[in-house]
Coordinates of C-alpha atoms in Angstrom, one line a residue:
M11 CA 103.0 84.8 -122.4
R12 CA 102.0 83.7 -118.8
F13 CA 100.0 80.8 -118.7
L14 CA 97.1 82.8 -116.8
A15 CA 96.6 85.1 -119.9
V16 CA 96.4 82.0 -122.1
L17 CA 94.4 80.1 -119.9
F18 CA 91.7 83.4 -119.8
T19 CA 91.5 84.0 -123.3
V20 CA 90.8 80.2 -124.2
F21 CA 88.6 80.3 -121.6
W22 CA 86.0 82.9 -122.5
L23 CA 86.7 82.3 -126.4
L24 CA 85.3 78.7 -125.6
P25 CA 81.7 78.5 -127.1
A26 CA 79.1 78.6 -124.4
Q27 CA 77.7 75.2 -124.0
G28 CA 74.3 74.4 -123.6
V29 CA 73.8 71.9 -120.9
R30 CA 73.9 68.2 -121.6
A31 CA 70.7 66.9 -121.4
D32 CA 72.2 63.1 -119.8
V33 CA 74.8 61.9 -117.6
P34 CA 75.9 58.8 -118.3
K35 CA 76.1 56.2 -115.4
E36 CA 79.6 55.4 -115.8
L37 CA 80.2 59.0 -115.3
V38 CA 79.0 58.8 -111.9
E39 CA 80.5 55.3 -111.3
D40 CA 83.9 56.3 -112.1
L41 CA 83.5 59.4 -109.5
V42 CA 82.5 57.5 -107.1
D43 CA 84.7 54.1 -107.2
G44 CA 87.6 55.5 -108.4
N45 CA 88.2 58.6 -106.3
V46 CA 85.5 58.4 -103.4
I47 CA 85.8 55.4 -102.0
P48 CA 89.1 54.8 -102.3
A49 CA 89.6 58.0 -100.6
Y50 CA 87.9 57.2 -97.7
R51 CA 89.5 53.5 -97.4
A52 CA 93.2 55.7 -97.3
F53 CA 91.2 57.7 -94.8
E54 CA 89.9 54.6 -92.6
A55 CA 93.3 53.4 -93.0
K56 CA 95.6 56.0 -91.9
T57 CA 93.4 56.9 -89.0
G58 CA 93.8 53.3 -87.8
A59 CA 97.6 53.6 -87.5
L60 CA 97.8 57.1 -86.0
A61 CA 95.8 55.4 -83.1
D62 CA 98.1 52.6 -83.1
A63 CA 101.0 54.9 -83.2
V64 CA 99.6 57.2 -80.0
T65 CA 98.6 54.2 -78.0
T66 CA 102.6 52.9 -78.7
A67 CA 103.9 55.9 -77.7
C68 CA 101.8 56.7 -74.7
A69 CA 102.7 53.5 -73.7
G70 CA 106.3 54.4 -73.5
G71 CA 105.9 57.4 -71.7
A72 CA 105.7 60.0 -74.6
L73 CA 103.5 61.5 -76.9
A74 CA 105.1 64.2 -79.5
T75 CA 107.2 60.8 -81.1
D76 CA 108.6 61.3 -84.4
A77 CA 106.6 58.4 -85.0
V78 CA 103.2 60.1 -83.7
K79 CA 104.1 63.0 -85.7
A80 CA 104.5 60.8 -89.3
A81 CA 101.3 59.2 -88.4
F82 CA 99.7 62.1 -87.4
A83 CA 100.6 64.0 -90.7
E84 CA 99.9 61.1 -93.2
A85 CA 96.4 61.1 -91.6
W86 CA 95.5 64.8 -92.0
L87 CA 96.4 64.1 -95.1
A88 CA 94.4 61.5 -96.2
W89 CA 91.7 63.4 -94.5
A90 CA 92.6 66.1 -97.0
G91 CA 92.2 63.6 -99.7
A92 CA 88.8 62.8 -98.8
R93 CA 87.2 66.6 -97.9
H94 CA 86.2 67.2 -101.4
V95 CA 83.3 65.1 -100.3
V96 CA 80.6 67.2 -98.8
K97 CA 77.4 64.8 -99.3
G98 CA 76.8 61.8 -97.4
P99 CA 77.8 59.5 -94.4
V100 CA 80.8 62.5 -93.7
T101 CA 77.4 65.4 -93.1
F102 CA 75.8 62.6 -90.6
F103 CA 76.4 63.1 -86.6
D104 CA 78.1 66.5 -87.7
R105 CA 81.3 64.3 -88.2
Q106 CA 83.0 67.1 -91.0
F107 CA 83.2 69.1 -88.1
R108 CA 84.4 66.4 -85.1
I109 CA 87.2 65.8 -87.7
Q110 CA 88.2 69.3 -88.4
F111 CA 86.5 71.8 -86.5
W112 CA 88.4 75.2 -88.3
P113 CA 89.0 77.7 -88.4
D114 CA 88.1 78.4 -84.7
S115 CA 88.2 82.2 -84.3
R116 CA 87.6 82.7 -80.8
N117 CA 90.1 79.8 -79.8
R118 CA 87.1 77.3 -78.4
I119 CA 89.2 74.2 -78.8
E120 CA 91.8 75.4 -76.2
R121 CA 89.3 76.4 -73.4
A122 CA 87.9 73.2 -74.1
L123 CA 91.1 71.4 -73.8
I124 CA 92.0 73.0 -70.6
D125 CA 88.3 71.9 -69.3
L126 CA 89.2 68.0 -70.3
R127 CA 92.4 68.7 -68.3
S128 CA 90.7 70.3 -65.3
V129 CA 88.1 67.5 -64.9
G130 CA 91.0 64.6 -65.5
G131 CA 90.3 60.8 -66.5
T132 CA 89.6 59.4 -70.1
P133 CA 86.7 61.8 -71.4
D134 CA 84.2 60.5 -73.7
I135 CA 85.2 62.1 -76.8
A136 CA 82.9 61.6 -79.2
S137 CA 80.2 63.0 -76.9
A138 CA 82.9 66.1 -75.8
A139 CA 82.9 69.1 -77.5
V140 CA 83.1 68.9 -81.2
G141 CA 86.4 71.3 -81.3
V142 CA 88.0 68.5 -79.0
Q143 CA 87.3 66.0 -81.2
G144 CA 89.3 65.8 -84.3
F145 CA 92.6 67.2 -85.8
P146 CA 93.5 70.7 -84.8
A147 CA 92.8 69.3 -81.2
L148 CA 95.2 66.8 -81.8
E149 CA 97.4 68.9 -83.4
R150 CA 97.4 71.5 -79.9
L151 CA 98.5 68.4 -77.8
I152 CA 101.3 67.1 -80.5
Y153 CA 102.9 70.0 -80.7
E154 CA 102.0 72.3 -77.8
G155 CA 100.8 70.2 -75.4
K156 CA 102.0 68.6 -72.1
G157 CA 103.5 65.6 -73.4
V158 CA 102.6 62.0 -71.8
D159 CA 100.2 63.7 -68.9
D160 CA 98.0 64.7 -72.6
C161 CA 97.7 60.7 -73.3
F162 CA 94.7 60.6 -71.7
I163 CA 92.5 63.2 -74.1
A164 CA 95.1 62.0 -77.3
R165 CA 94.5 58.4 -76.9
P166 CA 90.8 58.8 -77.2
I167 CA 90.5 61.9 -80.0
A168 CA 92.4 59.2 -82.4
A169 CA 90.6 56.4 -81.6
N170 CA 87.7 58.6 -82.1
L171 CA 89.1 59.8 -85.5
H172 CA 89.4 56.4 -86.4
T173 CA 86.2 55.1 -85.6
M174 CA 84.5 57.9 -87.5
A175 CA 86.5 57.4 -90.6
G176 CA 85.3 53.8 -90.6
E177 CA 81.8 54.6 -89.8
I178 CA 82.1 56.4 -92.9
L179 CA 83.6 53.9 -94.9
T180 CA 80.8 51.6 -94.0
E181 CA 77.8 54.0 -94.2
W182 CA 79.0 54.4 -98.1
T183 CA 79.9 50.7 -99.1
E184 CA 77.8 48.4 -96.5
G185 CA 74.2 47.1 -95.6
D186 CA 71.0 47.2 -97.4
S187 CA 70.8 50.9 -98.9
P188 CA 74.7 52.5 -99.0
F189 CA 75.0 55.7 -99.9
R190 CA 76.9 54.5 -103.0
K191 CA 73.9 52.9 -104.3
A192 CA 71.8 56.4 -103.3
L193 CA 74.5 57.9 -106.4
V194 CA 74.6 55.3 -108.7
A195 CA 71.4 53.9 -108.4
P196 CA 69.5 56.9 -108.2
G197 CA 65.5 56.4 -108.2
S198 CA 66.3 53.4 -106.6
G199 CA 65.0 54.0 -103.1
A200 CA 68.4 54.3 -101.6
G201 CA 68.8 58.0 -101.2
V202 CA 67.3 61.4 -102.2
Y203 CA 68.8 61.5 -105.7
F204 CA 66.3 60.8 -108.5
T205 CA 68.5 61.3 -111.5
F206 CA 72.2 60.6 -112.3
S207 CA 72.2 64.7 -113.4
E208 CA 71.2 65.2 -109.5
S209 CA 74.0 62.8 -108.6
L210 CA 76.6 64.3 -110.3
T211 CA 75.8 67.8 -108.7
A212 CA 76.1 66.2 -105.7
L213 CA 79.5 65.0 -106.4
M214 CA 81.2 67.7 -108.0
T215 CA 79.8 70.5 -105.7
G216 CA 82.2 69.0 -103.7
A217 CA 85.3 69.8 -106.1
T218 CA 84.3 73.5 -106.7
A219 CA 83.7 73.7 -102.7
S220 CA 87.1 72.4 -101.9
L221 CA 88.7 75.1 -104.2
E222 CA 86.6 77.6 -103.1
G223 CA 88.1 76.6 -99.0
I224 CA 91.5 76.5 -100.8
L225 CA 91.1 80.0 -101.7
R226 CA 88.6 81.4 -98.9
L227 CA 90.1 79.8 -96.2
R228 CA 93.4 78.5 -96.6
L229 CA 95.3 81.0 -98.8
K230 CA 93.2 84.4 -98.6
R231 CA 93.0 84.0 -94.4
P232 CA 96.5 83.9 -93.8
L233 CA 97.2 86.4 -96.7
G234 CA 95.1 89.2 -95.3
E235 CA 93.4 91.1 -97.1
E236 CA 96.4 93.5 -98.1
S237 CA 99.9 93.4 -98.9
G238 CA 101.9 93.4 -95.9
H239 CA 98.9 92.4 -93.3
A240 CA 99.6 89.0 -93.1
R241 CA 98.1 86.6 -90.2
P242 CA 100.7 83.2 -90.0
N243 CA 98.9 81.8 -87.2
R244 CA 95.5 81.6 -89.4
A245 CA 96.9 79.0 -91.8
E246 CA 95.8 75.9 -91.4
A247 CA 97.9 73.4 -89.3
W248 CA 100.3 76.1 -88.8
R249 CA 101.7 74.6 -85.8
S250 CA 102.4 70.9 -87.3
E251 CA 103.5 73.4 -90.6
L252 CA 101.4 71.0 -92.9
S253 CA 99.4 74.0 -94.3
M254 CA 100.9 73.6 -97.8
D255 CA 100.9 70.3 -97.4
L256 CA 97.0 70.0 -97.0
I257 CA 96.5 72.5 -100.2
R258 CA 98.8 70.2 -102.3
A259 CA 96.4 67.4 -101.2
D260 CA 93.1 69.3 -101.6
L261 CA 94.6 69.9 -105.3
A262 CA 95.7 66.3 -105.7
A263 CA 92.2 65.2 -104.4
V264 CA 90.3 67.2 -106.9
A265 CA 92.4 66.5 -109.7
D266 CA 92.1 62.5 -108.6
F267 CA 88.0 63.2 -108.6
Y268 CA 88.3 65.1 -112.0
H269 CA 90.2 62.2 -113.3
G270 CA 87.9 59.4 -111.8
G271 CA 90.9 58.1 -109.9
A272 CA 93.0 57.2 -113.5
E273 CA 96.5 56.1 -112.8
A274 CA 98.1 58.1 -115.3
P275 CA 97.6 60.8 -117.8
E276 CA 96.8 58.7 -120.7
E277 CA 94.1 56.9 -119.0
S278 CA 91.1 59.0 -119.8
R279 CA 88.1 58.5 -116.7
G280 CA 85.9 60.3 -115.2
V281 CA 85.0 63.8 -116.2
D282 CA 87.7 64.2 -118.4
A283 CA 86.7 61.0 -120.5
A284 CA 83.1 62.4 -120.6
L285 CA 84.0 65.2 -121.9
R286 CA 86.0 63.7 -125.0
R287 CA 83.3 61.4 -125.1
S288 CA 81.2 64.0 -126.0
G289 CA 83.2 66.0 -128.1
E290 CA 84.9 68.4 -125.9
T291 CA 88.6 67.8 -126.5
E292 CA 89.5 71.5 -126.2
L293 CA 88.0 71.9 -122.6
A294 CA 89.5 68.7 -121.3
D295 CA 92.7 69.6 -122.4
L296 CA 92.2 73.0 -121.0
M297 CA 91.4 71.3 -117.5
T298 CA 94.5 68.7 -117.6
K299 CA 96.9 71.4 -118.3
A300 CA 95.2 74.0 -115.7
F301 CA 95.5 71.3 -112.8
R302 CA 98.6 70.3 -113.5
I303 CA 100.1 74.4 -113.7
T304 CA 98.1 74.9 -111.0
R305 CA 99.6 72.2 -108.9
Q306 CA 103.3 73.3 -110.2
T307 CA 102.9 76.4 -108.8
A308 CA 101.6 75.1 -105.5
D309 CA 105.0 72.9 -105.6
K310 CA 106.9 76.2 -105.8
V311 CA 105.8 77.3 -101.9
D312 CA 109.1 75.5 -100.9
R313 CA 108.3 76.4 -96.7
P314 CA 105.5 76.1 -94.4
L315 CA 103.1 78.6 -95.3
S316 CA 103.1 80.8 -92.3
A317 CA 106.5 81.2 -93.1
A318 CA 105.7 81.8 -96.4
V319 CA 103.0 84.3 -96.4
V320 CA 105.5 87.0 -94.7
D321 CA 107.9 86.2 -97.2
P322 CA 107.8 89.0 -99.5
E323 CA 109.8 87.1 -101.8
M324 CA 106.7 84.2 -102.0
Q325 CA 104.1 86.6 -102.3
P326 CA 104.2 86.7 -106.2
V327 CA 103.9 82.8 -106.0
L328 CA 101.1 83.0 -103.7
D329 CA 99.3 85.5 -105.4
E330 CA 99.8 83.4 -109.0
L331 CA 98.4 80.5 -106.7
V332 CA 94.9 82.7 -106.0
T333 CA 94.5 83.6 -109.1
Q334 CA 95.2 79.8 -111.0
V335 CA 92.7 77.7 -108.2
S336 CA 90.1 80.6 -108.6
A337 CA 90.6 80.2 -112.3
L338 CA 90.2 76.2 -112.0
K339 CA 86.8 76.8 -109.7
A340 CA 85.6 78.9 -112.4
L341 CA 86.1 76.9 -115.3
I342 CA 84.3 73.9 -113.3
V343 CA 81.3 76.1 -112.6
Q344 CA 81.1 77.8 -116.4
K345 CA 82.3 75.2 -118.7
V346 CA 82.9 71.7 -117.2
G347 CA 79.7 71.8 -115.2
P348 CA 77.2 72.4 -118.2
A349 CA 79.1 70.3 -120.8
I350 CA 78.3 67.1 -118.5
G351 CA 75.1 67.8 -117.8
I352 CA 74.8 70.3 -114.6
A353 CA 73.0 74.0 -115.1
G354 CA 73.6 76.9 -112.9
G355 CA 76.3 77.1 -110.4
F356 CA 77.0 74.2 -107.9
N357 CA 79.3 75.7 -104.8
A358 CA 78.1 74.3 -101.4
M359 CA 80.5 76.9 -99.9
D360 CA 78.2 79.8 -101.4
G361 CA 74.9 77.8 -100.0
D362 CA 73.7 76.8 -103.6

């Protein structure tokens, strides 16, 4: 019997959970300290390496060097490792859109780049159009640009990404009222959260939003609404062929979040530990298996997504991945949420 059939059978046979009355402090601390802050530390480090690589390449009379492409990929993947966090400093000053303006259905990025080229001179990227401040614009310059002639735009974009990453990390961890305190000490006057349940809901909203983003934007959008109507150029990061790597990074980030940053399967932390402490061992085991199988399916897509969506042989794998991600999201919202103290749906992309 296929995994999904088993998953759905077990899913619906599991008893309906009443909402847990309390949310333990250690659960919120596991998620923040074990996953969120390390993800932002990695993002800050990788964007710093990207800024250095672009500066070095441009000084040598080039832009699209192997070193720049490698640093670009690592930085974007680090962003994918953090974009399941949808609350807090990443939302201040529209940073999440400035870091990655996508989808760009009206080709605003290209028009903004044309404007910058026509004006000339080093632009103040942080004050420029949102679309030219982040990864998609830099991708165009590296993979479809004019080489060293675009360095006057590429350098400030890379530097701006590093600046925003540093600001986000600082606002999470430093100062009198870091955002970390708002979550791990709700009601302390450091933020808008008054209970650990509210803190947990804010964190879990990002996990479901990330899975919904994989479904709605990163898979279904390039796949098209009907078989045979794929739109490969609608895949995220299709120019750099990072689309599937980013999806895998998204899934890895949500799995790491769920496990509270635990480095080994036998080390139970985060949501997994909370479920087991409350006697929900069957559900915890099911979630661990669901994450593993879904990530294994993503690994079966052995080519760029823009190529996979037009390959009939890959269609069953992509369809299976869509179904598995959808099931994973349903498990989190309908079973895991109530079991750890969250009532109702909590999906940022649905506006809840």
